[in-house]
Tab-separated table of C-alpha atoms in Angstrom:
chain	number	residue	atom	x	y	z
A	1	UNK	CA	36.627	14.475	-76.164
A	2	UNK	CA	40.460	14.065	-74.826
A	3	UNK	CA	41.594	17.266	-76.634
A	4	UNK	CA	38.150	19.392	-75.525
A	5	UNK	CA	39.460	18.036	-71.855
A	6	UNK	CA	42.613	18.979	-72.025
A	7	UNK	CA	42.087	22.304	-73.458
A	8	UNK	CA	39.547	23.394	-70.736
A	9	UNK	CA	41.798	21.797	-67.793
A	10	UNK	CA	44.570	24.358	-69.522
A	11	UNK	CA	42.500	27.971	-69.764
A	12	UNK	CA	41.839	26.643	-65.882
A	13	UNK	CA	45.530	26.534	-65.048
A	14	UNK	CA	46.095	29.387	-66.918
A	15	UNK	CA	43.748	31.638	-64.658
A	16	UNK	CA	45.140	29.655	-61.868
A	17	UNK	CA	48.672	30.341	-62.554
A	18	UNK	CA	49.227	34.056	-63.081
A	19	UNK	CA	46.354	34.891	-60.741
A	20	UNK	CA	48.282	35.539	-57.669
A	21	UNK	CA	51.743	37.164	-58.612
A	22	UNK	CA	51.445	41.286	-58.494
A	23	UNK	CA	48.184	41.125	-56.577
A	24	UNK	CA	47.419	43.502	-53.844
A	25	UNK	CA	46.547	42.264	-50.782
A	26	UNK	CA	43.338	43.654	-50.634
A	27	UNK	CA	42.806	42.396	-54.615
A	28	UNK	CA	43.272	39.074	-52.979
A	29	UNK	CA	41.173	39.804	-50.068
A	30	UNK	CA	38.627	40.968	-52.500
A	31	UNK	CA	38.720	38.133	-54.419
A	32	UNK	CA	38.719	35.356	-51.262
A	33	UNK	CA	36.690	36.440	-48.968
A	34	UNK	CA	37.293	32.609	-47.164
A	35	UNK	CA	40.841	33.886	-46.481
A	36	UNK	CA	43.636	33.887	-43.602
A	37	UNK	CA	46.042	35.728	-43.178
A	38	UNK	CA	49.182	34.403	-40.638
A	39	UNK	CA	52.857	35.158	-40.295
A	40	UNK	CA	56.127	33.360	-41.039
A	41	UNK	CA	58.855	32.085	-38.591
A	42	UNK	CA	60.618	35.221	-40.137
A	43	UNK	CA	58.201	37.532	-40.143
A	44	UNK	CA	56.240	37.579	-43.382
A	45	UNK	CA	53.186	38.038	-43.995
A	46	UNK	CA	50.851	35.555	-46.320
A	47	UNK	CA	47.172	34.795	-47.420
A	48	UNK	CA	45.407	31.309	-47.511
A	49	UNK	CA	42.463	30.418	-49.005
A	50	UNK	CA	41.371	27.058	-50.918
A	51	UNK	CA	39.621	27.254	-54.436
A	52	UNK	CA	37.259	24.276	-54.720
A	53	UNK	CA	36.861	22.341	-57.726
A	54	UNK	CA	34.895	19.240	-58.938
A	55	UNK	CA	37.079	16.616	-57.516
A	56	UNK	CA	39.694	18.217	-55.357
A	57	UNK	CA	40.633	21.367	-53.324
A	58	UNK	CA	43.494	23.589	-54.089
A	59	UNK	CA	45.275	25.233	-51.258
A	60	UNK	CA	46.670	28.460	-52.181
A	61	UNK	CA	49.473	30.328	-49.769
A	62	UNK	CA	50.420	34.118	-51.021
A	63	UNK	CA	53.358	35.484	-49.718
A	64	UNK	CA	53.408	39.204	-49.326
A	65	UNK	CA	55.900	41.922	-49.504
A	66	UNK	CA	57.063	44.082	-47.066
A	67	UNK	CA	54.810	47.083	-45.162
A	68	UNK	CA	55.980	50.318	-46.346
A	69	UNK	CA	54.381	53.561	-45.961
A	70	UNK	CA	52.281	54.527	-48.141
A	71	UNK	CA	52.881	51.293	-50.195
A	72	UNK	CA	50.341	48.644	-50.527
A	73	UNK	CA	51.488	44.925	-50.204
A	74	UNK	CA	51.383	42.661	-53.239
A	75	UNK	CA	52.144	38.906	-53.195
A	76	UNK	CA	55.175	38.200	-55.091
A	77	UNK	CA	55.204	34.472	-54.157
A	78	UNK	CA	52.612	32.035	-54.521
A	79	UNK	CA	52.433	28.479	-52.551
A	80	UNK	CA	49.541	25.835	-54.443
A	81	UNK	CA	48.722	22.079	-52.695
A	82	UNK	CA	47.115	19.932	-54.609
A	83	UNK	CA	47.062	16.388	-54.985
A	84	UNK	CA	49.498	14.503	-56.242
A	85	UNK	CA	47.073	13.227	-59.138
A	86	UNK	CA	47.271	16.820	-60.733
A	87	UNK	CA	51.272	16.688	-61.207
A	88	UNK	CA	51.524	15.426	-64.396
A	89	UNK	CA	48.849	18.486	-65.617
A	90	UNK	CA	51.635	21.015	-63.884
A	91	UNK	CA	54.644	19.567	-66.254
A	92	UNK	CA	52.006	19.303	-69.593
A	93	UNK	CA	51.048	23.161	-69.264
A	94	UNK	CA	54.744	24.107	-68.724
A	95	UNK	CA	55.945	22.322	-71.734
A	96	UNK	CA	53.236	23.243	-73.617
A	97	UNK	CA	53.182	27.120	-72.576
A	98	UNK	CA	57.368	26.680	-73.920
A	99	UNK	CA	58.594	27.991	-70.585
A	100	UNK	CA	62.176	27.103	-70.542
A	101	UNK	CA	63.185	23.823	-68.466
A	102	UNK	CA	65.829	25.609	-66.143
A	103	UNK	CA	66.326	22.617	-63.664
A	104	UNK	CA	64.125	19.269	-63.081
A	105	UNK	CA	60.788	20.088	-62.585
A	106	UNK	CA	61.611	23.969	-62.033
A	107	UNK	CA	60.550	26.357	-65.283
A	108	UNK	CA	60.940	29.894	-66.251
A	109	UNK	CA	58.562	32.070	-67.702
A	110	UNK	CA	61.203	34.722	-68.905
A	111	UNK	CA	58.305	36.854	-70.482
A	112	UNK	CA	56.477	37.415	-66.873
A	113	UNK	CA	59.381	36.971	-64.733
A	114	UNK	CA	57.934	33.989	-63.051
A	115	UNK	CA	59.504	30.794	-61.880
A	116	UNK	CA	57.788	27.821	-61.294
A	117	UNK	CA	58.366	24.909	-59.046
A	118	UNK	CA	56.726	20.891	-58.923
A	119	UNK	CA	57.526	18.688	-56.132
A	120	UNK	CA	55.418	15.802	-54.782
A	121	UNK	CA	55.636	15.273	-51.137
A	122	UNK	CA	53.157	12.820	-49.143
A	123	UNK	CA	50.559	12.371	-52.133
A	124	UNK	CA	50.034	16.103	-53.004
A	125	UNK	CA	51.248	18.329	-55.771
A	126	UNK	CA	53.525	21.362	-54.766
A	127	UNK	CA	53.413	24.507	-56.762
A	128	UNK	CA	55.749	27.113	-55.740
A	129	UNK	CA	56.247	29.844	-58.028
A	130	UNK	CA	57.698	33.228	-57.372
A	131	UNK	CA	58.840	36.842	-59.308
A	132	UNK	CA	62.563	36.685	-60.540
A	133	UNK	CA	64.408	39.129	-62.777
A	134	UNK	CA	67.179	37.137	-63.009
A	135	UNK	CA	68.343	35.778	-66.409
């Protein structure tokens, strides 16, 4: 019953975890209709919304590139809160997906381009991940 668990909490992350990098913004307006849209201290724009699941919220923040003409934004950074309870979930589904430890509790996805993040900050879970080329 353990394994069935695990396997369903990690085709959730999974959907969870590349959802928001490459989106539009109006794919992710679309897609949250619950959303908000504010502006940094330095002037960029993001999307919030919160996906509800059986026991706990997630709070999602997309950060989105700049406006261009003729360009339409796309979120190239992604901001998840959740609590801290769901941490050790984060670090199993890196490990497991092989993404290559890069730093303490910071991955790389080199096939997608996509870093990933854990901290743990007043009893919640933070996810930040974000589009790098780098090698």
């Amino acid at each position: 019953m353990k394994n069935t668990f695990t396997f369903i909490l990690l085709i959730f992350i999974t959907t969870t975890v590349t959802a928001q990098i490459g989106f539009t913004k109006s794919k992710l307006i679309e897609s949250h209709k619950d959303y908000k849209m504010d502006i940094t201290d330095d002037g960029i724009e993001y999307i919030t919304y919160t996906l509800e699941f059986d026991t706990y919220n997630q709070f999602v923040a997309c950060y989105l590139t700049e406006k261009k003409e003729g360009e339409e934004q796309m979120c190239y950074k992604a901001l998840m809160i959740e609590p801290s309870s769901e941490t050790n979930n984060w670090i199993k589904y890196f490990n497991n997906e092989n993404y290559v430890k890069i730093d303490a509790m910071v991955w790389k996805d080199y096939e997608h381009s996509i870093v990933y993040k854990v901290s743990v900050k007043d009893s919640n879970c933070l996810v930040i991940k974000y589009f790098d080329r780098e090698l």
